[in-house]
Structures are given as structure tokens and as C-alpha cells.
Amino acid sequence: MMASPDDRRRELAQIHIAKKDLGIDDDTYRLMLRTIARVDSAGDLNAEGRRQVIAHLKARGFKPKQGVRISHSSERTAHSDWDWVNKAAPDRQATLRKIAVMLKDAEREKAYADGIARNMFRIERVEFCAPDQLRSIVAALEYDRRRRAEKAAAP
């Protein structure tokens, strides 16, 4: 049986939450994905690969939070955070999802990525960027993450 797009999103979210909760750095995370499922990105995992990665993360101590569900009345609000990703061109969605996760990890709003798109490419919204421009935005967000980590570690 094929996993639904919602199952895929939920499993990918669980993988990224586990990565953050367990404090796994990017190099170790990529090595884990390569070793377990022979992929370089969680977005490339098939259903079986996602299950294997989640099982591995649980074996390493990840405890998913149970019982957190979105009620139907708030479903639209919860999904609106991802509408800009889901409504984008299919060839851009994977990179936009990566940008969305990076923004969430940095506790930044989508407007931050829009600002990067404006400053770098004079494009008003990040979802209108070409794939190579999106990769540059990912690099800028990674640079920002490293800069903030160094600043936090400084005495």
C-alpha cells in the first residue's frame, strides 16, 4: 500500500523533529541517511526508508510525542503555514520544504526567506525563485544558522 502525501509529510516531520531532539549535526545526519537508506536527503526517502530511519532514531532514544492532533476547526490555520510550499511549482517544492524546515528551526518567519529573495534576486516571494536561486537561499540560511551558533557559543 502506498503512503499518502500526509503520511509522507508526517514521517518527514518526525525525522526532522527527531534530528533536532537528539541533537544530531548535519554531517552525522547525512551519514545516517546514506548508511540506512542510501539517500542524501530525507526528501528522497521512500516509505520503507522513512520507516527504517524512524526506527533507527527511536532506537537511539527519540520518543515521539503522542496524541498531538489538529482539530478540524483549526486545520485550515495549521495548514496555511505550508500553503506557500504546497502551492509552488512541483520542481521547487522539495527545496521550499527544506527552506521551511530551516526557518522553523531558526525560529524565523517566511518573511525572512522572502527578504533574502528580495535582497539577492529582486524577487518578492521565495516561492517564485528558480531552483538554483532556492539553493542559494538554502546556503544563505545555513550561513545564518552557523553565524548564530557561533554567536551563541561566544562568551
PDB file of C-alpha atoms in Angstrom, residues 17-25 56-58 60-63:
ATOM      1  CA  ILE A  17      11.990  16.610  14.901  1.00  0.00           C
ATOM      2  CA  ALA A  18      13.993  13.561  15.995  1.00  0.00           C
ATOM      3  CA  LYS A  19      17.159  15.022  14.455  1.00  0.00           C
ATOM      4  CA  LYS A  20      16.665  18.214  16.426  1.00  0.00           C
ATOM      5  CA  ASP A  21      15.611  16.478  19.675  1.00  0.00           C
ATOM      6  CA  LEU A  22      18.605  14.132  19.568  1.00  0.00           C
ATOM      7  CA  GLY A  23      20.984  16.982  18.692  1.00  0.00           C
ATOM      8  CA  ILE A  24      22.285  15.310  15.544  1.00  0.00           C
ATOM      9  CA  ASP A  25      24.565  17.571  13.497  1.00  0.00           C
ATOM     10  CA  HIS A  56      16.788   3.885  13.917  1.00  0.00           C
ATOM     11  CA  LEU A  57      16.110   7.254  15.558  1.00  0.00           C
ATOM     12  CA  LYS A  58      13.763   5.633  18.096  1.00  0.00           C
ATOM     13  CA  ARG A  60      18.812   5.969  19.569  1.00  0.00           C
ATOM     14  CA  GLY A  61      16.410   7.449  22.122  1.00  0.00           C
ATOM     15  CA  PHE A  62      13.890   9.542  20.201  1.00  0.00           C
ATOM     16  CA  LYS A  63      10.494   9.478  21.862  1.00  0.00           C
TER      17      LYS A  63
END
